[in-house]
Coordinates of C-alpha atoms in Angstrom, one line a residue:
M11 CA 96.1 56.4 76.5
K12 CA 93.7 53.9 74.9
T13 CA 95.3 51.1 72.8
D14 CA 92.5 51.2 70.2
S15 CA 93.6 54.7 69.2
L16 CA 97.3 53.9 69.0
F17 CA 99.4 53.8 66.0
T18 CA 102.4 51.5 66.7
L19 CA 105.5 52.4 64.7
I20 CA 107.2 49.6 62.8
S21 CA 110.4 49.0 64.6
L22 CA 113.7 49.8 63.0
T23 CA 114.5 46.1 62.8
A24 CA 111.3 45.4 60.9
I25 CA 112.1 48.1 58.4
L26 CA 115.6 46.7 57.8
L27 CA 114.3 43.1 57.3
F28 CA 111.7 44.4 54.8
S29 CA 114.4 46.4 53.0
N30 CA 116.7 43.3 52.8
A31 CA 113.9 41.2 51.4
C32 CA 113.3 43.6 48.6
S33 CA 117.0 44.2 47.8
G34 CA 118.8 42.7 44.9
S35 CA 120.4 43.5 41.7
N36 CA 117.1 44.4 40.2
A37 CA 115.7 46.2 43.4
E38 CA 113.9 49.6 42.8
T39 CA 115.5 52.7 44.3
I40 CA 113.0 54.5 46.7
K41 CA 113.2 58.2 47.1
K42 CA 111.8 59.3 50.4
E43 CA 110.2 62.7 51.3
Q44 CA 112.4 65.2 52.9
A45 CA 112.0 65.1 56.7
P46 CA 110.2 68.1 58.2
N47 CA 112.0 70.5 60.5
I48 CA 110.3 71.2 63.9
T49 CA 110.3 74.9 64.5
G50 CA 108.4 75.3 67.8
I51 CA 106.2 73.9 70.6
E52 CA 103.8 76.3 72.5
Q53 CA 101.5 75.4 75.3
T54 CA 98.2 77.1 74.6
S55 CA 96.1 75.8 77.5
P56 CA 96.5 73.5 80.5
S57 CA 95.8 70.6 78.2
E58 CA 96.8 71.7 74.7
A59 CA 100.1 72.4 72.9
L60 CA 100.7 73.7 69.4
L61 CA 103.5 72.0 67.3
T62 CA 104.8 73.9 64.2
W63 CA 107.3 72.8 61.5
E64 CA 108.7 73.5 58.1
G65 CA 108.6 71.1 55.1
N66 CA 107.6 70.4 51.5
A67 CA 105.6 67.2 51.8
S68 CA 103.6 66.2 48.7
E69 CA 100.7 64.5 50.6
G70 CA 100.7 66.3 53.9
Y71 CA 101.9 65.2 57.3
R72 CA 101.3 62.8 60.1
V73 CA 101.9 63.8 63.7
F74 CA 102.7 61.8 66.8
V75 CA 102.9 62.3 70.6
R76 CA 104.4 60.0 73.3
E77 CA 104.3 60.5 77.0
Q78 CA 107.7 60.4 78.6
N79 CA 107.5 57.0 80.1
D80 CA 105.4 55.3 77.4
G81 CA 107.0 53.0 74.9
Y82 CA 104.8 53.9 72.0
Y83 CA 103.6 56.8 70.0
V84 CA 100.0 58.0 69.4
D85 CA 98.9 59.1 65.9
P86 CA 96.3 61.8 66.6
S87 CA 95.6 62.4 62.9
A88 CA 95.9 60.4 59.7
S89 CA 96.9 63.4 57.7
V90 CA 97.5 67.1 58.3
S91 CA 97.7 69.5 55.4
S92 CA 99.0 72.5 57.3
K93 CA 102.4 72.9 59.0
Q94 CA 101.0 73.0 62.5
Y95 CA 98.9 70.9 64.8
S96 CA 97.2 71.5 68.2
F97 CA 97.5 68.5 70.5
S98 CA 94.7 68.2 73.1
G99 CA 94.0 65.9 76.0
L100 CA 97.4 66.4 77.5
S101 CA 98.0 66.5 81.2
A102 CA 99.6 69.4 83.1
G103 CA 102.7 68.4 84.9
K104 CA 103.6 65.6 82.5
S105 CA 106.3 65.5 79.8
Y106 CA 105.9 64.5 76.2
Y107 CA 107.8 63.9 72.9
F108 CA 106.1 65.3 69.8
G109 CA 106.8 64.0 66.2
V110 CA 106.0 64.8 62.6
Q111 CA 106.4 62.8 59.4
A112 CA 106.1 64.0 55.7
L113 CA 103.8 61.8 53.7
S114 CA 103.8 60.6 50.1
K115 CA 101.4 58.7 47.9
D116 CA 103.6 55.6 48.3
S117 CA 103.9 54.8 51.9
R118 CA 107.5 53.6 51.3
Q119 CA 108.4 57.1 50.4
H120 CA 107.2 58.6 53.7
S121 CA 110.0 60.6 55.4
E122 CA 111.7 59.6 58.6
I123 CA 109.8 60.7 61.8
V124 CA 111.3 63.8 63.4
Y125 CA 111.0 64.0 67.2
S126 CA 111.1 67.0 69.5
S127 CA 113.0 67.1 72.7
L128 CA 111.1 66.3 75.9
Y129 CA 108.5 69.0 76.6
R130 CA 106.9 69.5 80.0
M131 CA 103.3 70.8 80.2
L132 CA 103.0 73.4 82.8
S133 CA 100.1 73.6 85.2
I134 CA 97.8 76.6 85.1
T135 CA 99.3 78.0 88.2
E136 CA 102.8 77.6 86.8
M137 CA 101.8 79.3 83.6
A138 CA 100.2 82.2 85.5
A139 CA 103.3 82.7 87.6
Q140 CA 105.6 83.1 84.6
D141 CA 106.9 86.6 83.8
T142 CA 106.0 86.6 80.1
P143 CA 106.2 89.8 78.0
G144 CA 102.7 91.0 77.2
K145 CA 101.0 89.4 80.2
I146 CA 97.9 91.4 81.1
A147 CA 97.0 92.6 84.6
A148 CA 95.4 90.2 87.1
P149 CA 91.8 90.8 88.2
S150 CA 91.3 92.6 91.5
G151 CA 88.4 93.2 93.9
L152 CA 87.5 89.6 94.3
A153 CA 84.4 89.0 96.5
A154 CA 82.3 85.9 97.2
R155 CA 78.6 85.9 97.8
Q156 CA 76.9 82.7 99.0
E157 CA 73.6 82.0 97.2
S158 CA 72.5 78.7 98.6
N159 CA 73.8 75.9 100.8
T160 CA 75.7 74.5 97.8
S161 CA 76.5 77.5 95.6
C162 CA 78.6 80.7 95.7
V163 CA 79.1 83.6 93.3
L164 CA 82.6 85.0 92.7
S165 CA 82.8 88.6 91.4
W166 CA 85.8 90.7 90.4
N167 CA 86.8 94.0 88.8
G168 CA 87.2 94.0 85.0
V169 CA 90.7 94.1 83.4
Q170 CA 91.4 96.3 80.4
G171 CA 92.3 94.2 77.4
A172 CA 91.0 90.9 78.7
S173 CA 89.3 88.7 76.1
G174 CA 87.6 86.7 78.8
Y175 CA 88.2 85.1 82.2
R176 CA 89.0 81.6 83.4
V177 CA 87.8 80.7 86.9
F178 CA 89.1 78.1 89.4
A179 CA 88.1 76.4 92.6
A180 CA 89.6 74.0 95.1
E181 CA 88.9 72.9 98.6
Q182 CA 91.3 74.4 101.0
G183 CA 94.5 72.4 100.9
S184 CA 94.0 71.2 97.3
G185 CA 95.3 72.5 94.0
L186 CA 93.2 74.8 91.9
K187 CA 91.2 73.3 89.2
E188 CA 89.6 75.0 86.2
A189 CA 85.8 75.4 86.7
G190 CA 84.9 77.4 83.6
T191 CA 85.2 80.5 81.6
T192 CA 83.3 83.8 81.1
S193 CA 83.2 86.4 78.4
A194 CA 85.0 89.7 78.7
G195 CA 81.9 91.5 79.8
T196 CA 80.9 88.9 82.5
L197 CA 82.6 89.7 85.8
E198 CA 81.1 87.0 88.0
Y199 CA 80.8 83.2 88.0
S200 CA 78.5 80.9 90.0
F201 CA 80.1 77.9 91.5
T202 CA 77.7 75.0 92.2
K203 CA 77.7 71.6 93.8
L204 CA 79.8 72.9 96.7
A205 CA 79.7 71.2 100.0
T206 CA 78.0 72.8 103.0
G207 CA 80.5 73.3 105.9
H208 CA 83.6 73.0 103.6
T209 CA 86.0 75.8 102.9
Y210 CA 87.2 76.7 99.4
I211 CA 89.8 78.8 97.5
L212 CA 88.3 80.5 94.5
G213 CA 90.3 82.1 91.7
V214 CA 90.0 84.0 88.4
Q215 CA 92.5 84.7 85.6
A216 CA 92.2 87.3 82.9
L217 CA 92.7 85.8 79.4
G218 CA 94.8 87.5 76.7
N219 CA 95.3 86.9 73.0
S220 CA 97.3 83.7 73.9
F221 CA 97.7 81.4 76.8
S222 CA 101.1 82.8 77.6
T223 CA 99.8 86.4 77.9
A224 CA 97.0 85.4 80.3
S225 CA 97.3 87.1 83.7
S226 CA 98.4 85.6 87.0
I227 CA 95.6 84.0 89.0
S228 CA 94.0 86.1 91.6
T229 CA 92.6 84.1 94.5
L230 CA 90.2 84.5 97.4
G231 CA 90.7 82.1 100.2
D232 CA 88.8 80.9 103.2
V233 CA 85.4 80.9 101.4
K234 CA 83.3 78.8 103.7
I235 CA 80.0 77.4 102.5
W236 CA 77.6 77.8 105.4
D237 CA 74.2 76.4 106.3
L238 CA 72.4 79.7 105.5
D239 CA 70.0 79.2 108.4
R240 CA 73.0 79.4 110.8
K241 CA 75.3 81.8 109.0
P242 CA 76.3 84.9 110.8
G243 CA 75.6 88.1 108.9
V244 CA 74.9 91.8 109.0
T245 CA 72.7 94.1 106.9
V246 CA 72.6 97.9 106.7
S247 CA 69.6 100.2 106.3
D248 CA 68.5 103.8 106.8
V249 CA 71.7 105.3 105.4
E250 CA 71.7 109.1 105.9
S251 CA 74.3 111.8 105.8
T252 CA 74.9 115.5 106.7
H253 CA 77.9 117.7 106.4
A254 CA 79.0 116.2 109.8
Y255 CA 78.6 112.5 109.4
I256 CA 77.4 109.4 107.5
R257 CA 75.1 107.2 109.6
M258 CA 73.3 103.9 109.1
T259 CA 71.6 101.1 111.0
C260 CA 73.3 97.7 111.2
T261 CA 71.3 94.6 112.0
Y262 CA 73.2 91.4 113.0
S263 CA 72.0 87.8 112.8
N264 CA 73.3 84.6 114.3
I265 CA 75.6 86.5 116.6
S266 CA 76.0 85.2 120.2
S267 CA 78.5 87.7 121.5
Q268 CA 77.9 91.3 122.2
T269 CA 81.5 92.3 121.5
P270 CA 82.7 90.6 118.3
V271 CA 85.0 92.7 116.1
H272 CA 82.6 94.6 113.9
G273 CA 82.0 98.0 112.4
I274 CA 81.9 99.7 109.0
C275 CA 84.7 99.5 106.3
F276 CA 84.8 101.9 103.4
N277 CA 86.8 103.1 100.4
T278 CA 86.3 105.2 97.2
T279 CA 86.8 102.3 94.7
G280 CA 84.2 99.7 95.7
N281 CA 84.0 96.3 97.4
P282 CA 85.5 97.6 100.7
T283 CA 87.1 95.1 103.1
T284 CA 88.7 95.3 106.5
D285 CA 92.0 96.0 104.7
D286 CA 90.6 99.4 103.9
A287 CA 89.6 102.2 106.3
C288 CA 87.4 100.9 109.2
A289 CA 85.3 102.5 111.9
P290 CA 84.7 100.2 114.9
G291 CA 81.1 99.7 116.0
P292 CA 79.3 100.0 119.4
N293 CA 78.5 97.0 121.5
I294 CA 75.7 94.9 120.0
P295 CA 72.6 94.9 122.2
S296 CA 70.1 92.1 122.6
S297 CA 68.0 93.6 119.8
K298 CA 71.0 92.8 117.5
K299 CA 70.5 96.3 116.0
T300 CA 72.9 99.3 116.3
L301 CA 73.0 102.8 115.0
Q302 CA 76.5 103.7 113.8
V303 CA 77.6 107.2 113.1
L304 CA 80.8 107.8 111.1
P305 CA 82.0 111.4 111.7
C306 CA 83.1 113.6 108.8
T307 CA 86.7 113.3 110.2
L308 CA 86.9 110.0 108.3
F309 CA 85.9 111.4 104.9
E310 CA 86.5 114.1 102.4
Y311 CA 83.8 116.4 100.9
G312 CA 82.8 115.9 97.3
R313 CA 83.7 112.2 97.2
T314 CA 81.4 109.1 97.0
Y315 CA 82.3 106.4 99.4
H316 CA 81.5 102.7 99.2
L317 CA 80.6 101.2 102.6
R318 CA 79.9 97.8 104.1
A319 CA 79.2 96.6 107.6
Y320 CA 81.3 93.7 108.8
V321 CA 81.4 91.3 111.7
K322 CA 84.1 88.7 112.6
V323 CA 83.0 85.4 114.0
D324 CA 85.4 82.5 114.6
D325 CA 88.1 84.2 112.5
E326 CA 85.9 84.6 109.5
I327 CA 84.6 88.1 108.4
F328 CA 81.1 88.5 107.1
Y329 CA 80.1 91.6 105.1
S330 CA 76.8 93.3 104.4
D331 CA 75.8 94.4 100.9
E332 CA 77.6 97.5 99.7
V333 CA 76.0 100.9 100.0
T334 CA 77.3 104.3 98.8
A335 CA 77.1 107.7 100.5
S336 CA 78.7 111.1 100.5
L337 CA 78.9 113.9 103.1
G338 CA 76.4 116.7 102.8
E339 CA 77.3 120.2 101.6
E340 CA 80.3 121.6 103.4
P341 CA 79.4 124.6 105.6
A342 CA 81.1 127.8 104.3
P343 CA 83.5 129.8 106.4
I344 CA 82.0 132.9 108.0
R345 CA 84.3 135.9 107.5
F346 CA 83.8 139.3 109.2
D347 CA 85.5 142.7 108.8
W348 CA 88.0 142.9 111.6
T349 CA 89.7 145.9 113.1
E350 CA 93.2 145.5 114.6
M351 CA 93.5 146.8 118.2
D352 CA 97.1 148.0 118.3
D353 CA 97.1 150.1 121.5
F354 CA 98.3 147.4 123.8
D355 CA 101.8 147.0 125.3
I356 CA 102.3 143.5 123.8
P357 CA 104.9 142.0 121.5
S358 CA 104.5 142.6 117.8
G359 CA 104.1 138.8 117.4
I360 CA 100.6 139.0 119.0
K361 CA 97.8 140.6 117.1
V362 CA 94.4 141.4 118.6
Y363 CA 91.2 142.2 116.5
K364 CA 87.6 143.2 117.2
T365 CA 84.4 143.4 115.2
S366 CA 80.8 144.6 115.7
T367 CA 78.8 142.9 113.0
T368 CA 75.9 140.7 112.3
L369 CA 75.8 136.9 112.3
N370 CA 72.9 135.4 110.3
G371 CA 70.9 138.5 110.9
R372 CA 71.8 138.8 114.6
P373 CA 74.1 141.4 116.2
L374 CA 77.5 140.2 117.3
N375 CA 80.5 141.6 119.1
A376 CA 83.6 139.4 118.9
W377 CA 87.4 139.5 119.5
Y378 CA 90.3 137.3 118.8
A379 CA 94.1 137.2 119.4
I380 CA 96.6 135.3 117.2
A381 CA 100.2 134.5 117.8
D382 CA 103.1 132.2 116.7
C383 CA 103.9 130.2 119.8
S384 CA 107.1 128.7 118.5
K385 CA 109.4 131.7 119.1
D386 CA 109.3 134.3 121.8
I387 CA 105.7 133.7 122.8
E388 CA 104.3 130.5 124.3
L389 CA 100.8 129.2 125.1
R390 CA 100.2 128.3 128.7
V391 CA 97.4 126.7 130.7
L392 CA 96.8 128.0 134.2
S393 CA 95.1 125.9 136.8
P394 CA 95.0 127.5 140.2
S395 CA 94.1 125.6 143.3
S396 CA 90.7 127.4 143.6
A397 CA 88.5 129.3 141.2
S398 CA 89.3 133.0 140.6
Q399 CA 88.4 135.7 138.1
I400 CA 90.4 136.0 134.9
D401 CA 91.8 139.4 135.9
K402 CA 93.1 138.0 139.2
Q403 CA 94.7 135.1 137.4
M404 CA 96.4 137.5 135.0
A405 CA 97.6 139.7 137.9
N406 CA 99.1 136.6 139.6
A407 CA 100.8 135.6 136.4
G408 CA 102.7 138.9 136.3
E409 CA 104.2 140.8 133.4
D410 CA 104.9 137.7 131.4
C411 CA 101.2 137.3 130.6
Y412 CA 100.0 139.2 127.5
V413 CA 96.6 137.7 126.7
L414 CA 94.3 135.5 128.8
I415 CA 91.0 133.8 128.2
N416 CA 88.8 131.5 130.3
G417 CA 89.4 127.8 130.0
G418 CA 87.5 124.6 130.4
F419 CA 84.2 123.6 132.1
F420 CA 84.1 123.2 135.9
Y421 CA 82.0 122.1 138.8
N422 CA 83.9 122.2 142.1
G423 CA 87.0 122.0 140.0
H424 CA 88.0 121.6 136.3
I425 CA 85.9 119.0 134.5
G426 CA 88.1 116.7 132.4
A427 CA 91.8 116.8 132.0
L428 CA 94.6 119.3 131.2
V429 CA 98.3 119.6 130.8
S430 CA 100.0 122.5 132.5
D431 CA 103.8 123.0 132.2
G432 CA 104.1 119.4 131.1
K433 CA 102.1 117.9 134.0
L434 CA 99.0 115.9 133.2
S435 CA 96.0 116.0 135.6
G436 CA 92.4 115.0 135.6
E437 CA 90.5 112.2 133.9
I438 CA 88.3 111.7 130.9
Y439 CA 86.5 108.4 130.2
G440 CA 82.8 109.0 130.2
S441 CA 79.7 111.1 131.0
M442 CA 76.2 110.8 132.3
G443 CA 73.5 110.9 129.6
D444 CA 71.9 114.0 131.1
I445 CA 72.6 116.2 134.2
R446 CA 69.0 117.4 134.6
S447 CA 67.0 115.8 137.4
G448 CA 64.3 113.5 136.1
A449 CA 65.6 113.5 132.5
P450 CA 65.4 110.1 130.7
E451 CA 69.2 109.6 130.6
T452 CA 70.1 111.0 134.0
D453 CA 71.1 107.6 135.4
K454 CA 72.8 106.3 132.2
W455 CA 76.6 106.3 131.9
Y456 CA 78.2 106.6 128.5
E457 CA 81.9 106.0 127.8
C458 CA 83.3 108.7 125.5
N459 CA 86.3 110.8 124.7
R460 CA 86.6 114.6 124.8
S461 CA 88.5 117.1 122.6
V462 CA 91.8 118.7 123.6
V463 CA 93.8 121.5 122.0
G464 CA 97.4 122.5 123.1
V465 CA 101.0 122.8 122.0
D466 CA 104.0 120.6 122.3
E467 CA 107.4 121.6 123.6
S468 CA 108.3 123.2 120.3
G469 CA 105.2 125.3 120.3
K470 CA 103.5 123.4 117.5
P471 CA 99.8 123.3 118.1
G472 CA 97.6 120.1 117.9
A473 CA 94.0 119.1 118.3
W474 CA 92.8 115.6 119.3
W475 CA 90.2 113.6 121.1
W476 CA 91.6 112.0 124.2
R477 CA 90.9 109.6 127.0
V478 CA 92.7 110.0 130.3
R479 CA 92.7 107.5 133.1
N480 CA 95.1 106.9 136.1
G481 CA 97.7 109.4 134.8
A482 CA 97.8 108.0 131.3
A483 CA 96.4 109.6 128.1
W484 CA 95.4 108.1 124.7
Y485 CA 95.0 110.3 121.7
Y486 CA 92.8 109.9 118.6
T487 CA 92.1 111.7 115.3
T488 CA 88.4 111.0 115.4
P489 CA 85.8 111.0 118.2
M490 CA 84.3 107.9 119.7
P491 CA 81.0 108.4 118.0
T492 CA 78.8 107.9 121.0
V493 CA 75.1 108.7 120.4
K494 CA 72.8 109.4 123.3
G495 CA 70.0 106.8 123.6
E496 CA 71.7 104.3 121.3
A497 CA 74.1 101.3 121.7
Q498 CA 77.2 102.2 123.6
Y499 CA 80.9 102.0 123.0
Y500 CA 83.2 100.6 125.7
W501 CA 86.8 101.3 126.0
S502 CA 87.6 97.6 126.6
S503 CA 86.4 96.8 123.1
Y504 CA 87.1 100.1 121.2
T505 CA 89.7 99.5 118.5
A506 CA 90.3 103.0 117.0
E507 CA 93.9 103.7 116.1
E508 CA 95.9 105.6 118.9
K509 CA 98.3 108.4 118.1
E510 CA 101.3 109.8 119.9
W511 CA 101.4 113.3 121.2
K512 CA 103.4 115.0 124.0
P513 CA 101.8 118.3 124.9
I514 CA 103.5 120.7 127.2
N515 CA 100.3 122.8 127.7
A516 CA 96.8 121.6 126.7
I517 CA 93.3 122.0 127.8
S518 CA 90.1 120.0 127.2
A519 CA 86.5 121.2 127.0
G520 CA 84.4 120.6 123.9
P521 CA 83.0 120.0 121.5
M522 CA 85.6 120.2 118.7
V523 CA 83.8 122.5 116.3
L524 CA 86.4 122.4 113.5
Y525 CA 88.8 119.6 112.7
D526 CA 91.2 119.3 109.7
G527 CA 89.2 122.1 108.0
K528 CA 85.8 120.4 108.6
V529 CA 82.9 121.8 110.6
I530 CA 81.9 118.7 112.6
V531 CA 78.9 119.9 114.6
D532 CA 75.4 119.2 113.4
Y533 CA 72.1 119.6 115.2
T534 CA 70.1 116.8 113.6
I535 CA 68.1 115.1 116.3
N536 CA 67.7 111.3 116.5
A537 CA 64.0 110.8 115.5
A538 CA 64.1 107.3 117.0
Q539 CA 64.3 108.9 120.5
G540 CA 61.1 110.9 119.8
G541 CA 62.8 114.1 118.6
V542 CA 62.9 115.5 122.2
G543 CA 65.7 116.5 124.5
N544 CA 69.3 116.8 123.2
F545 CA 69.4 113.4 121.4
Y546 CA 71.8 114.7 118.7
Y547 CA 73.6 112.4 116.4
S548 CA 76.8 114.4 116.6
N549 CA 77.0 115.1 120.3
Y550 CA 79.8 112.5 120.5
E551 CA 81.4 114.1 123.6
M552 CA 78.1 113.8 125.5
L553 CA 78.0 117.4 126.5
A554 CA 75.2 118.9 128.6
Y555 CA 72.1 120.5 127.2
D556 CA 73.3 124.0 128.0
I557 CA 76.4 123.5 125.9
F558 CA 75.3 121.4 122.9
D559 CA 71.8 122.5 121.9
Q560 CA 70.4 124.2 118.7
D561 CA 68.7 126.9 120.8
Q562 CA 71.8 127.8 122.8
R563 CA 73.7 130.9 121.5
P564 CA 75.5 132.2 124.6
D565 CA 78.8 134.0 124.9
R566 CA 81.4 131.7 123.3
T567 CA 85.1 131.1 123.9
A568 CA 87.2 129.0 121.6
I569 CA 90.8 128.1 120.9
G570 CA 92.2 126.9 117.5
Y571 CA 95.1 127.1 115.2
T572 CA 95.9 127.9 111.6
D573 CA 97.6 125.8 109.0
D574 CA 100.9 127.7 109.5
G575 CA 100.9 126.9 113.2
R576 CA 99.6 130.1 114.8
V577 CA 97.3 129.8 117.8
V578 CA 93.9 131.7 117.8
L579 CA 92.0 132.7 121.0
F580 CA 88.4 133.8 120.3
I581 CA 85.5 135.2 122.3
C582 CA 82.1 136.7 121.5
D583 CA 79.4 138.2 123.6
G584 CA 75.9 136.6 123.8
R585 CA 72.5 137.0 125.4
L586 CA 72.8 140.9 125.1
P587 CA 69.6 141.9 123.3
G588 CA 70.3 144.6 120.7
E589 CA 74.1 144.3 121.2
S590 CA 75.3 140.7 120.7
L591 CA 73.3 137.5 120.5
G592 CA 76.1 134.9 120.5
A593 CA 76.7 131.9 118.2
D594 CA 75.7 128.3 118.1
L595 CA 78.4 125.6 117.8
T596 CA 78.1 125.2 114.0
E597 CA 78.4 128.9 113.5
L598 CA 81.4 128.9 115.9
G599 CA 83.1 126.3 113.7
Q600 CA 82.4 128.4 110.6
I601 CA 83.7 131.6 112.3
M602 CA 87.0 129.8 113.4
K603 CA 87.3 128.5 109.8
G604 CA 86.8 132.1 108.6
L605 CA 89.7 133.2 110.8
G606 CA 92.0 130.7 109.0
C607 CA 91.8 127.9 111.5
V608 CA 92.1 124.3 110.5
S609 CA 91.0 122.9 113.9
A610 CA 89.2 124.6 116.8
M611 CA 87.5 123.7 120.1
N612 CA 84.8 125.3 122.1
L613 CA 85.7 126.3 125.7
D614 CA 83.5 127.1 128.6
G615 CA 81.1 130.0 127.6
G616 CA 78.2 132.0 128.9
G617 CA 79.1 133.9 132.1
S618 CA 82.6 132.3 132.0
T619 CA 83.6 133.9 128.7
G620 CA 86.3 136.6 129.0
M621 CA 89.4 137.9 127.4
M622 CA 92.0 140.2 128.9
V623 CA 94.9 141.9 127.0
R624 CA 97.3 143.1 129.7
N625 CA 94.9 144.8 132.1
T626 CA 92.1 145.6 129.7
H627 CA 88.8 143.7 129.7
L628 CA 87.6 143.3 126.1
N629 CA 84.1 141.8 126.4
N630 CA 81.1 142.6 128.5
W631 CA 81.9 141.4 132.0
Y632 CA 78.8 142.2 133.9
Q633 CA 78.1 139.5 136.5
N634 CA 75.8 139.3 139.5
G635 CA 74.7 143.0 139.2
K636 CA 78.2 144.3 139.0
M637 CA 81.2 144.5 136.7
E638 CA 83.2 141.4 137.4
Y639 CA 84.2 138.2 135.7
R640 CA 82.9 134.8 136.9
A641 CA 85.5 132.9 138.9
V642 CA 86.9 130.0 136.8
Y643 CA 89.2 127.1 137.5
T644 CA 91.3 127.3 134.4
T645 CA 92.6 129.9 131.9
V646 CA 94.7 129.8 128.8
G647 CA 96.7 132.5 127.1
F648 CA 99.8 133.9 125.5
F649 CA 102.9 134.4 127.7
K650 CA 106.5 135.5 127.3
K651 CA 108.5 132.4 126.6
K652 CA 110.3 131.0 129.6

């Protein structure tokens, strides 16, 4: 404290000497002012404290402050008329004595000086950490945006009841220091004169009606100030959505690796980070540009999502600007009038239905069977050593087989993987871009997963996307969103969350047409590939042109299950002019939803489609100029529980 601003008290000894000099038989009696009574000390800011007192001074008051280890007092004010005084220029973390004296016209009649006990000034961090009644909520949603090589903007979400905000900054490893304040309606602050290459902690505190009711300090650490010409980054563009997905283009800069941790993070509240839901991205090609599709399995209809691309470099995460998107209109379930077929010798727990109707103006013949597989009936997958017709596989299964349909795709054997009686066989890890000779993607390999539907040992059904290699299986609740002709995903860097499932009988084919109540197939073609071929955005499972194509409406076979755990086996005829013209995959998903399914998967179709109930053929089974089913490698159906 400066000595030219000090008021040095007359020592007690000097006062006594003065009194003795004036004493005597004729000495005047001096009546002093009554000493004040200190009633409180309240810290009102990191550098200010309010002293209050009671008293009846005739000429006001004089106040004093002394630092703990100083031998003198400071007189901040010659005279104070009120009974309170705000001391400023104090230092957080230091302790002080405060004093007050009642004044009179005659200085000899001034009261004694009354001193407070030792009072410690708290730091802003200590004050913010105190659990004080009436303390308002702390700001949330902190985000930093670098504006130049020496400046950065901190933003945050507003706090109800805040009278303003106080902001802080510190280099990493140092204590926070106040940088400034903003009004209640200003939810960002620009820090300047920062050092390029240095890392900072930024903070913000919501202010209340008093210092003690201010919120705790919310901080954002590891804010590095980059040379912007070298700073890694990512931008998003071309954001589009349908009922099946949200997609966008991500462009990366100053990235050397093709496989950094990167993707899209999203939430419904704003300012998403990697602590929210995330979808990993494909490998980054030399063009540093990727198309990323986020399947509708990640979202809910009718909600607006906030999304940001992110990339992690040297343990720091860089975000794009925020965009918003919503899924397109949800496809409605398709419901038909069904007639129960009750003339079969099957348990009452199995119901079989048929319909002859129209589908979007086309004739359609369809059948389905439904059963609870948790009691006396079970779902089984059959996989004979060689292909044979459904009726022959049913005959070989004996009286325990009630209903049987064709299973998965095949080419010299089952394509993909399956679980039969608890035994896993086959592999799923990728596909060629096209199976047609001379097609643009014939020689290109894509890693992908495939859909699977089955039941566990209790008979509870489940639907997943899975990868199978070397006798091991990995299960996911969303497909690897591979897009033909675009940047690829690789299993070695794919970071989607794995789930546990132990099926006893399960079969793969694809695509999944319904998942968690959402129709996930869409026929929008990737215009970047010229709009030719089957370059569909949602053909994640990389299925062939004769399966996944907007012009394909063959006979269909599907398996799904309802919310209450009943399994549904469905077939419809196709390519029968005037009788039944089949369904595309989107329509198939809508039909399965109309049957009450929450999840459903397409099985092999066309000439493979067939359903038998006991010894009865339900659909048209004309093949090769005669009445016979196509020989298939797998079937699935309802059986008597073992």
